[in-house]
Amino acid sequence: MADPRERRRSAADHVRLGHEQARQITRGDANERDPAWSPDGRLIALSRTREGPIAFLWSTMRLCGLLGSARWGGSDARLLIDVNEAWGEDRAWPDVALREFPGASGMKNVGLLMLPPGGGGGPVPLLVHVHGGPHASVEFGFTYRPYWYVLVSRGWAVLSLNPVGSAGQGKEFADRLRGRWGERDLPEHLAAIDELVAEGTIDGDRVAIAGKS
């Protein structure tokens, strides 16, 4: 709830059901959000904005569940805990690269290409992942696409492009796809597939497609 004494900052209060009296449990020049109780009711966790170090969660192309801290300017960054460190030791992780492919719009399309470790030893089957648009882009975090890693561990490649209509290259670039889904973005996906087949990375007879939006 808001505390007028704290310059419109929010604070966490504890109130027992059936009682009118509230006990404020946080103070200071900060905002508290998203409180959550531990299962036994003894502890409460919340996110807090204030000056000084901040803690944050992030994921890489290999692992999620990393907790780190840094100062607001980006200095003194450090890893606090990797909750999946032991789990990740026995996994086959992909070779990951950002590739550029020619786009029908005249601009380069950046694509994320994931290959089995060592490249797979020759032409491999491909999953083409597509996302919605306009004004959308592929999410590269581990947690969003766990099936990518299952396929790669079984000898597949995964390609996810940000073709015309994607965010990150300006409003005009994104709006080019509005009302033209499948007409302008599909040729760019096909061009990328053709290039990977021509270079011997992908087996053109074994291509699948998946996505959302």
Coordinates of N, CA and C in Angstrom, one line a residue:
M1 N 0.8 -1.2 0.0 CA 0.0 0.0 0.0 C 0.9 1.2 0.0
A2 N 0.3 2.4 -0.5 CA 1.1 3.6 -0.5 C 1.2 4.2 0.8
D3 N 2.4 4.8 1.1 CA 2.7 5.4 2.4 C 2.9 6.9 2.1
P4 N 2.0 7.8 2.5 CA 2.1 9.2 2.1 C 3.4 9.8 2.8
R5 N 3.9 9.2 3.8 CA 5.1 9.8 4.5 C 6.3 9.5 3.7
E6 N 6.3 8.6 2.7 CA 7.5 8.2 2.0 C 7.5 8.7 0.6
R7 N 7.0 9.9 0.3 CA 7.0 10.6 -1.0 C 6.4 9.7 -2.0
R8 N 5.2 9.2 -1.7 CA 4.4 8.4 -2.6 C 5.1 7.1 -3.0
R9 N 6.0 6.6 -2.1 CA 6.6 5.3 -2.3 C 5.6 4.3 -1.7
S10 N 5.8 3.0 -2.2 CA 4.9 1.9 -1.7 C 5.7 1.2 -0.6
A11 N 4.9 0.6 0.3 CA 5.5 -0.1 1.4 C 4.7 -1.4 1.6
A12 N 5.3 -2.4 2.3 CA 4.6 -3.6 2.6 C 4.1 -3.6 4.0
D13 N 2.8 -3.9 4.2 CA 2.2 -3.9 5.5 C 1.7 -5.3 5.8
H14 N 1.7 -5.7 7.0 CA 1.1 -7.0 7.5 C -0.2 -6.7 8.2
V15 N -1.2 -7.4 7.8 CA -2.6 -7.2 8.4 C -3.1 -8.6 8.7
R16 N -3.5 -8.9 9.9 CA -4.2 -10.1 10.3 C -5.7 -10.0 9.9
L17 N -6.2 -11.1 9.3 CA -7.6 -11.1 8.9 C -8.5 -10.9 10.2
G18 N -9.4 -10.0 10.0 CA -10.3 -9.7 11.2 C -9.8 -8.6 12.1
H19 N -8.6 -8.1 11.8 CA -8.1 -7.0 12.6 C -7.9 -5.8 11.8
E20 N -8.2 -4.6 12.4 CA -8.0 -3.4 11.6 C -6.6 -2.8 11.7
Q21 N -5.9 -3.2 12.7 CA -4.5 -2.6 12.8 C -3.5 -3.3 11.9
A22 N -2.8 -2.4 11.1 CA -1.8 -2.9 10.1 C -0.4 -2.6 10.7
R23 N 0.5 -3.5 10.4 CA 1.9 -3.3 10.8 C 2.8 -3.1 9.6
Q24 N 3.4 -2.0 9.4 CA 4.2 -1.7 8.3 C 5.6 -2.4 8.5
I25 N 6.0 -3.3 7.6 CA 7.2 -4.1 7.7 C 8.3 -3.6 6.9
T26 N 8.1 -2.6 6.0 CA 9.2 -2.1 5.2 C 9.1 -0.6 5.2
R27 N 10.3 0.1 5.2 CA 10.4 1.5 5.2 C 11.5 2.0 4.3
G28 N 11.6 3.2 4.0 CA 12.8 3.8 3.3 C 12.4 4.3 1.9
D29 N 13.4 4.8 1.2 CA 13.2 5.4 -0.1 C 13.2 4.3 -1.1
A30 N 12.1 3.6 -1.2 CA 12.1 2.4 -2.1 C 10.6 2.1 -2.4
N31 N 10.4 1.3 -3.5 CA 9.1 0.7 -3.8 C 9.2 -0.8 -3.6
E32 N 8.2 -1.4 -2.9 CA 8.2 -2.8 -2.7 C 7.0 -3.4 -3.6
R33 N 7.3 -4.5 -4.3 CA 6.3 -5.1 -5.1 C 6.3 -6.6 -5.0
D34 N 5.2 -7.2 -5.5 CA 5.1 -8.7 -5.6 C 5.5 -9.5 -4.4
P35 N 4.9 -9.2 -3.2 CA 5.3 -10.0 -2.0 C 4.8 -11.4 -2.1
A36 N 5.5 -12.3 -1.6 CA 5.2 -13.7 -1.6 C 5.6 -14.4 -0.3
W37 N 4.7 -15.1 0.4 CA 5.0 -15.8 1.6 C 5.7 -17.1 1.4
S38 N 6.6 -17.5 2.3 CA 7.1 -18.9 2.2 C 6.0 -19.9 2.7
P39 N 6.0 -21.1 2.3 CA 5.0 -22.1 2.6 C 4.6 -22.2 4.1
D40 N 5.6 -22.0 5.0 CA 5.4 -22.1 6.4 C 4.9 -20.8 7.0
G41 N 4.8 -19.7 6.2 CA 4.3 -18.4 6.7 C 5.3 -17.7 7.5
R42 N 6.6 -18.1 7.6 CA 7.5 -17.4 8.5 C 8.3 -16.3 7.8
L43 N 8.4 -16.4 6.4 CA 9.2 -15.5 5.7 C 8.4 -14.9 4.6
I44 N 8.8 -13.6 4.2 CA 8.1 -13.0 3.1 C 9.3 -12.4 2.1
A45 N 9.1 -12.7 0.8 CA 10.1 -12.1 -0.2 C 9.3 -11.1 -1.0
L46 N 10.1 -10.1 -1.5 CA 9.5 -9.1 -2.3 C 10.6 -8.5 -3.2
S47 N 10.2 -7.8 -4.3 CA 11.2 -7.1 -5.1 C 11.1 -5.6 -4.6
R48 N 12.3 -5.0 -4.6 CA 12.5 -3.7 -4.0 C 13.4 -2.8 -4.9
T49 N 12.9 -1.6 -5.2 CA 13.7 -0.7 -5.9 C 14.3 0.4 -4.9
R50 N 15.6 0.5 -5.0 CA 16.3 1.5 -4.2 C 17.6 1.8 -4.7
E51 N 18.3 2.8 -4.1 CA 19.7 3.0 -4.6 C 20.6 1.9 -4.1
G52 N 21.7 1.8 -4.8 CA 22.7 0.7 -4.4 C 22.6 -0.5 -5.3
P53 N 23.1 -1.6 -4.9 CA 23.1 -2.8 -5.7 C 21.7 -3.3 -6.0
I54 N 21.5 -3.9 -7.2 CA 20.2 -4.5 -7.5 C 20.5 -6.0 -7.8
A55 N 19.5 -6.8 -7.6 CA 19.6 -8.3 -7.9 C 18.7 -8.5 -9.1
F56 N 19.1 -9.5 -9.9 CA 18.3 -9.7 -11.1 C 18.5 -11.2 -11.6
L57 N 17.5 -11.7 -12.3 CA 17.5 -13.0 -12.8 C 17.8 -12.9 -14.3
W58 N 18.5 -13.9 -14.9 CA 18.7 -13.9 -16.3 C 18.9 -15.3 -16.8
S59 N 18.8 -15.5 -18.1 CA 19.1 -16.8 -18.7 C 20.0 -16.6 -19.9
T60 N 20.7 -17.7 -20.2 CA 21.6 -17.7 -21.4 C 21.0 -18.6 -22.4
M61 N 21.8 -18.8 -23.5 CA 21.3 -19.8 -24.5 C 21.5 -21.2 -24.0
R62 N 22.1 -21.4 -22.8 CA 22.3 -22.7 -22.3 C 21.5 -22.9 -21.0
L63 N 21.5 -21.9 -20.1 CA 20.9 -22.2 -18.8 C 20.0 -21.0 -18.4
C64 N 19.0 -21.4 -17.6 CA 18.2 -20.4 -16.9 C 18.4 -20.5 -15.4
G65 N 17.9 -19.6 -14.6 CA 18.0 -19.8 -13.2 C 19.2 -19.1 -12.6
L66 N 19.8 -18.1 -13.3 CA 21.0 -17.4 -12.8 C 20.5 -16.2 -12.1
L67 N 21.1 -16.0 -10.9 CA 20.8 -14.9 -10.0 C 22.1 -14.1 -9.9
G68 N 22.0 -12.8 -10.2 CA 23.2 -11.9 -10.1 C 22.9 -10.6 -9.4
S69 N 23.9 -9.8 -9.2 CA 23.7 -8.5 -8.7 C 24.7 -7.5 -9.4
A70 N 24.3 -6.3 -9.4 CA 25.2 -5.2 -9.9 C 24.7 -3.9 -9.4
R71 N 25.5 -2.9 -9.6 CA 25.1 -1.5 -9.3 C 24.4 -1.0 -10.5
W72 N 23.6 0.1 -10.2 CA 22.7 0.6 -11.3 C 23.5 1.0 -12.5
G73 N 24.7 1.4 -12.4 CA 25.5 1.8 -13.6 C 26.1 0.6 -14.3
G74 N 25.9 -0.6 -13.8 CA 26.5 -1.8 -14.4 C 27.8 -2.3 -13.8
S75 N 28.4 -1.6 -12.9 CA 29.6 -2.0 -12.3 C 29.4 -3.0 -11.2
D76 N 30.5 -3.7 -10.8 CA 30.4 -4.6 -9.7 C 29.4 -5.8 -10.0
A77 N 29.3 -6.2 -11.3 CA 28.4 -7.3 -11.6 C 29.0 -8.6 -11.1
R78 N 28.2 -9.4 -10.5 CA 28.7 -10.7 -10.1 C 27.5 -11.7 -10.1
L79 N 27.9 -13.0 -10.2 CA 27.0 -14.1 -10.2 C 26.8 -14.5 -8.7
L80 N 25.6 -14.6 -8.2 CA 25.3 -15.0 -6.9 C 25.0 -16.5 -6.8
I81 N 24.2 -17.0 -7.7 CA 23.9 -18.4 -7.6 C 23.4 -18.9 -9.0
D82 N 23.8 -20.1 -9.3 CA 23.3 -20.8 -10.5 C 22.5 -22.0 -10.1
V83 N 21.2 -21.9 -10.1 CA 20.4 -23.0 -9.5 C 20.4 -24.3 -10.3
N84 N 20.8 -24.1 -11.6 CA 20.8 -25.3 -12.5 C 22.2 -25.8 -12.9
E85 N 23.2 -25.4 -12.1 CA 24.6 -25.7 -12.5 C 24.8 -27.2 -12.5
A86 N 24.3 -28.0 -11.5 CA 24.5 -29.4 -11.5 C 23.7 -30.1 -12.7
W87 N 22.5 -29.6 -12.9 CA 21.7 -30.1 -13.9 C 22.3 -30.0 -15.3
G88 N 23.0 -28.9 -15.5 CA 23.5 -28.6 -16.8 C 24.8 -29.3 -17.2
E89 N 25.4 -29.9 -16.2 CA 26.7 -30.5 -16.5 C 26.6 -31.8 -17.4
D90 N 25.4 -32.4 -17.4 CA 25.3 -33.7 -18.2 C 24.5 -33.4 -19.4
R91 N 24.3 -32.2 -19.9 CA 23.5 -31.9 -21.0 C 24.4 -31.7 -22.3
A92 N 23.8 -32.0 -23.4 CA 24.5 -31.7 -24.7 C 24.0 -30.4 -25.2
W93 N 24.9 -29.4 -25.1 CA 24.5 -28.0 -25.5 C 24.8 -27.7 -26.9
P94 N 24.0 -26.9 -27.5 CA 24.2 -26.6 -29.0 C 25.3 -25.6 -29.2
D95 N 25.8 -25.7 -30.5 CA 26.6 -24.6 -31.0 C 25.7 -23.5 -31.5
V96 N 25.8 -22.3 -31.0 CA 24.9 -21.2 -31.3 C 25.6 -20.1 -32.0
A97 N 24.9 -19.6 -33.1 CA 25.5 -18.5 -33.9 C 24.4 -17.6 -34.3
L98 N 24.7 -16.3 -34.4 CA 23.8 -15.4 -35.1 C 24.2 -15.2 -36.5
R99 N 23.3 -15.5 -37.4 CA 23.6 -15.5 -38.9 C 22.8 -14.4 -39.5
E100 N 23.4 -13.9 -40.6 CA 22.7 -12.9 -41.4 C 22.3 -13.5 -42.8
F101 N 21.1 -13.3 -43.2 CA 20.6 -13.8 -44.4 C 20.0 -12.7 -45.2
P102 N 20.0 -12.8 -46.6 CA 19.4 -11.7 -47.4 C 17.9 -11.7 -47.2
G103 N 17.4 -10.5 -47.1 CA 15.9 -10.3 -46.9 C 15.3 -9.6 -48.2
A104 N 14.1 -10.0 -48.4 CA 13.3 -9.5 -49.6 C 13.1 -8.0 -49.4
S105 N 13.2 -7.5 -48.2 CA 13.0 -6.1 -47.9 C 14.2 -5.2 -48.2
G106 N 15.3 -5.9 -48.6 CA 16.5 -5.2 -48.8 C 17.4 -5.0 -47.6
M107 N 16.9 -5.4 -46.4 CA 17.7 -5.4 -45.2 C 18.1 -6.8 -44.8
K108 N 19.2 -6.9 -44.1 CA 19.6 -8.2 -43.7 C 18.7 -8.7 -42.6
N109 N 18.5 -10.0 -42.6 CA 17.7 -10.7 -41.5 C 18.7 -11.4 -40.6
V110 N 18.6 -11.1 -39.4 CA 19.4 -11.8 -38.4 C 18.6 -13.0 -37.9
G111 N 19.3 -14.1 -37.9 CA 18.7 -15.4 -37.5 C 19.6 -16.1 -36.5
L112 N 18.9 -16.7 -35.5 CA 19.6 -17.5 -34.5 C 19.6 -18.9 -35.0
L113 N 20.8 -19.5 -35.2 CA 21.0 -20.8 -35.7 C 21.7 -21.7 -34.6
M114 N 21.0 -22.8 -34.2 CA 21.5 -23.7 -33.2 C 21.8 -25.0 -33.9
L115 N 23.0 -25.5 -33.7 CA 23.4 -26.8 -34.3 C 23.8 -27.8 -33.2
P116 N 23.7 -29.1 -33.5 CA 24.2 -30.0 -32.5 C 25.7 -29.8 -32.3
P117 N 26.2 -30.2 -31.1 CA 27.6 -30.0 -30.8 C 28.5 -30.5 -32.0
G118 N 29.5 -29.7 -32.4 CA 30.3 -30.1 -33.5 C 29.7 -29.9 -34.9
G119 N 28.5 -29.4 -34.9 CA 27.8 -29.2 -36.2 C 27.0 -30.3 -36.7
G120 N 27.0 -31.5 -36.0 CA 26.2 -32.6 -36.3 C 26.8 -33.5 -37.3
G121 N 28.0 -33.2 -37.9 CA 28.6 -34.2 -38.8 C 28.0 -34.3 -40.1
G122 N 27.4 -33.2 -40.6 CA 26.9 -33.3 -42.0 C 25.5 -32.7 -42.0
P123 N 24.8 -32.7 -43.2 CA 23.5 -32.2 -43.3 C 22.5 -32.8 -42.2
V124 N 21.9 -31.9 -41.5 CA 21.0 -32.4 -40.4 C 19.6 -31.8 -40.6
P125 N 18.6 -32.5 -40.0 CA 17.2 -32.0 -40.1 C 17.1 -30.6 -39.4
L126 N 16.1 -29.8 -39.9 CA 16.0 -28.4 -39.4 C 14.6 -28.2 -38.9
L127 N 14.5 -27.5 -37.8 CA 13.2 -26.9 -37.3 C 13.3 -25.4 -37.5
V128 N 12.3 -24.9 -38.3 CA 12.2 -23.5 -38.5 C 11.2 -22.9 -37.5
H129 N 11.6 -22.1 -36.6 CA 10.7 -21.5 -35.6 C 10.3 -20.1 -36.1
V130 N 9.0 -19.9 -36.1 CA 8.5 -18.6 -36.5 C 7.7 -17.9 -35.4
H131 N 7.7 -16.6 -35.4 CA 7.0 -15.8 -34.3 C 6.0 -14.9 -35.0
G132 N 5.1 -14.3 -34.2 CA 4.1 -13.4 -34.7 C 4.7 -12.0 -35.0
G133 N 3.8 -11.2 -35.7 CA 4.2 -9.9 -36.0 C 3.0 -9.1 -36.6
P134 N 3.2 -7.9 -36.9 CA 4.4 -7.1 -36.8 C 4.7 -6.7 -35.3
H135 N 5.8 -6.1 -35.1 CA 6.2 -5.6 -33.8 C 6.4 -6.7 -32.8
A136 N 7.0 -7.8 -33.3 CA 7.4 -8.9 -32.4 C 8.7 -9.4 -32.8
S137 N 9.4 -10.1 -31.9 CA 10.7 -10.7 -32.2 C 10.9 -12.0 -31.4
V138 N 11.8 -12.8 -31.9 CA 12.0 -14.1 -31.2 C 12.6 -13.9 -29.8
E139 N 12.2 -14.7 -28.9 CA 12.7 -14.7 -27.5 C 13.8 -15.7 -27.5
F140 N 15.0 -15.3 -27.1 CA 16.2 -16.2 -27.2 C 16.4 -16.9 -25.9
G141 N 15.7 -16.7 -24.8 CA 16.0 -17.3 -23.5 C 15.7 -18.7 -23.5
F142 N 16.5 -19.5 -22.7 CA 16.3 -20.9 -22.5 C 14.9 -21.3 -22.2
T143 N 14.3 -20.5 -21.2 CA 13.0 -20.9 -20.7 C 11.9 -20.8 -21.7
Y144 N 12.0 -20.0 -22.7 CA 10.9 -19.9 -23.7 C 10.8 -21.0 -24.6
R145 N 11.9 -21.7 -25.0 CA 11.8 -22.7 -26.0 C 12.6 -24.0 -25.5
P146 N 12.2 -24.7 -24.5 CA 13.0 -25.8 -24.0 C 13.0 -26.9 -25.1
Y147 N 12.0 -27.0 -26.0 CA 12.1 -28.1 -27.0 C 13.2 -27.9 -28.0
W148 N 13.7 -26.7 -28.2 CA 14.8 -26.5 -29.0 C 16.0 -27.4 -28.6
Y149 N 16.2 -27.4 -27.3 CA 17.4 -28.1 -26.8 C 17.2 -29.6 -26.9
V150 N 15.9 -30.1 -26.7 CA 15.7 -31.5 -26.9 C 16.0 -31.9 -28.3
L151 N 15.5 -31.1 -29.3 CA 15.8 -31.5 -30.7 C 17.3 -31.4 -31.0
V152 N 18.0 -30.4 -30.6 CA 19.4 -30.3 -30.8 C 20.1 -31.5 -30.3
S153 N 19.7 -31.9 -29.1 CA 20.4 -33.1 -28.5 C 20.2 -34.4 -29.2
R154 N 19.2 -34.3 -30.1 CA 18.9 -35.5 -31.0 C 19.3 -35.3 -32.4
G155 N 20.2 -34.4 -32.6 CA 20.8 -34.2 -34.0 C 20.1 -33.2 -34.9
W156 N 19.2 -32.4 -34.4 CA 18.5 -31.4 -35.2 C 19.2 -30.1 -35.1
A157 N 18.9 -29.2 -36.1 CA 19.3 -27.8 -36.1 C 18.0 -27.0 -35.9
V158 N 18.1 -25.8 -35.3 CA 17.0 -24.9 -35.1 C 17.3 -23.5 -35.7
L159 N 16.4 -23.0 -36.5 CA 16.6 -21.7 -37.0 C 15.4 -20.8 -36.6
S160 N 15.7 -19.6 -36.1 CA 14.7 -18.6 -35.8 C 15.1 -17.3 -36.3
L161 N 14.3 -16.8 -37.2 CA 14.7 -15.5 -37.9 C 13.9 -14.3 -37.2
N162 N 14.3 -13.1 -37.5 CA 13.6 -11.9 -37.2 C 13.4 -11.2 -38.6
P163 N 12.4 -11.7 -39.4 CA 12.3 -11.2 -40.8 C 11.5 -9.9 -40.8
V164 N 11.2 -9.4 -42.0 CA 10.4 -8.2 -42.1 C 9.1 -8.3 -41.2
G165 N 8.8 -7.3 -40.5 CA 7.7 -7.3 -39.5 C 8.2 -7.4 -38.1
S166 N 9.5 -7.7 -37.9 CA 10.0 -7.9 -36.6 C 10.3 -6.5 -35.9
A167 N 10.3 -6.5 -34.6 CA 10.7 -5.4 -33.8 C 12.2 -5.2 -33.9
G168 N 12.7 -4.0 -33.6 CA 14.1 -3.7 -33.4 C 14.7 -3.0 -34.6
Q169 N 14.0 -2.9 -35.7 CA 14.5 -2.2 -36.9 C 13.6 -1.0 -37.3
G170 N 12.8 -0.5 -36.4 CA 12.0 0.7 -36.7 C 10.6 0.3 -37.0
K171 N 9.7 1.3 -36.9 CA 8.3 1.1 -37.1 C 8.0 0.8 -38.5
E172 N 8.6 1.4 -39.5 CA 8.3 1.2 -40.9 C 8.6 -0.3 -41.3
F173 N 9.8 -0.8 -40.8 CA 10.1 -2.2 -41.0 C 9.1 -3.1 -40.5
A174 N 8.6 -2.8 -39.3 CA 7.6 -3.7 -38.7 C 6.3 -3.6 -39.4
D175 N 5.9 -2.4 -39.8 CA 4.6 -2.2 -40.4 C 4.5 -2.8 -41.8
R176 N 5.6 -3.1 -42.4 CA 5.6 -3.7 -43.8 C 4.8 -5.0 -43.8
L177 N 4.7 -5.7 -42.7 CA 4.1 -7.0 -42.6 C 2.6 -6.9 -42.3
R178 N 2.2 -5.7 -41.8 CA 0.8 -5.6 -41.4 C -0.2 -5.9 -42.6
G179 N -1.0 -6.9 -42.4 CA -2.0 -7.3 -43.4 C -1.4 -8.1 -44.5
R180 N -0.1 -8.4 -44.4 CA 0.6 -9.2 -45.4 C 1.3 -10.4 -44.8
W181 N 0.8 -11.0 -43.8 CA 1.4 -12.1 -43.1 C 1.5 -13.3 -44.1
G182 N 2.7 -13.9 -44.2 CA 2.9 -15.0 -45.1 C 3.3 -14.6 -46.5
E183 N 3.1 -13.4 -46.9 CA 3.4 -12.9 -48.2 C 4.9 -12.3 -48.3
R184 N 5.3 -11.6 -47.2 CA 6.6 -11.0 -47.2 C 7.6 -11.7 -46.3
D185 N 7.1 -12.3 -45.2 CA 8.0 -12.9 -44.3 C 8.4 -14.3 -44.7
L186 N 7.4 -15.1 -45.3 CA 7.7 -16.4 -45.8 C 8.9 -16.5 -46.8
P187 N 8.9 -15.7 -47.8 CA 10.1 -15.7 -48.7 C 11.4 -15.6 -48.0
E188 N 11.4 -14.8 -47.0 CA 12.7 -14.6 -46.3 C 13.1 -15.8 -45.5
H189 N 12.1 -16.5 -44.9 CA 12.4 -17.8 -44.3 C 12.9 -18.8 -45.3
L190 N 12.3 -18.9 -46.5 CA 12.7 -19.8 -47.5 C 14.1 -19.5 -48.0
A191 N 14.4 -18.2 -48.1 CA 15.8 -17.8 -48.6 C 16.8 -18.3 -47.6
A192 N 16.5 -18.2 -46.3 CA 17.5 -18.6 -45.3 C 17.7 -20.1 -45.4
I193 N 16.6 -20.9 -45.5 CA 16.7 -22.3 -45.6 C 17.5 -22.7 -46.8
D194 N 17.2 -22.1 -48.0 CA 18.0 -22.4 -49.2 C 19.5 -22.2 -49.0
E195 N 19.8 -21.1 -48.3 CA 21.3 -20.8 -48.1 C 21.9 -21.9 -47.2
L196 N 21.2 -22.4 -46.2 CA 21.7 -23.4 -45.3 C 21.8 -24.7 -46.0
V197 N 20.9 -25.0 -46.9 CA 20.9 -26.3 -47.7 C 22.1 -26.2 -48.7
A198 N 22.3 -25.1 -49.3 CA 23.3 -24.9 -50.3 C 24.7 -25.1 -49.7
E199 N 24.9 -24.6 -48.5 CA 26.2 -24.7 -47.9 C 26.4 -26.1 -47.2
G200 N 25.4 -27.0 -47.3 CA 25.6 -28.3 -46.8 C 25.3 -28.5 -45.3
T201 N 24.8 -27.5 -44.6 CA 24.5 -27.5 -43.2 C 23.2 -28.3 -42.9
I202 N 22.2 -28.1 -43.8 CA 20.8 -28.6 -43.6 C 20.4 -29.6 -44.6
D203 N 19.7 -30.6 -44.2 CA 19.1 -31.6 -45.2 C 17.8 -31.0 -45.6
G204 N 17.7 -30.6 -46.9 CA 16.5 -30.0 -47.4 C 15.3 -30.8 -47.5
D205 N 15.5 -32.2 -47.3 CA 14.3 -33.1 -47.3 C 13.8 -33.3 -46.0
R206 N 14.4 -32.7 -44.9 CA 13.9 -32.9 -43.6 C 13.8 -31.6 -42.9
V207 N 12.8 -30.8 -43.2 CA 12.5 -29.5 -42.6 C 11.2 -29.4 -42.0
A208 N 11.1 -29.0 -40.8 CA 9.8 -28.9 -40.0 C 9.6 -27.4 -39.6
I209 N 8.4 -27.0 -39.3 CA 8.1 -25.7 -38.9 C 7.2 -25.7 -37.7
A210 N 7.5 -24.7 -36.8 CA 6.7 -24.6 -35.6 C 6.7 -23.1 -35.2
G211 N 5.8 -22.7 -34.3 CA 5.8 -21.3 -33.8 C 4.6 -21.0 -33.1
K212 N 4.3 -19.7 -32.9 CA 3.1 -19.2 -32.2 C 2.8 -17.8 -32.7
S213 N 1.6 -17.4 -32.2 CA 1.1 -16.0 -32.6 C 0.8 -16.0 -34.1

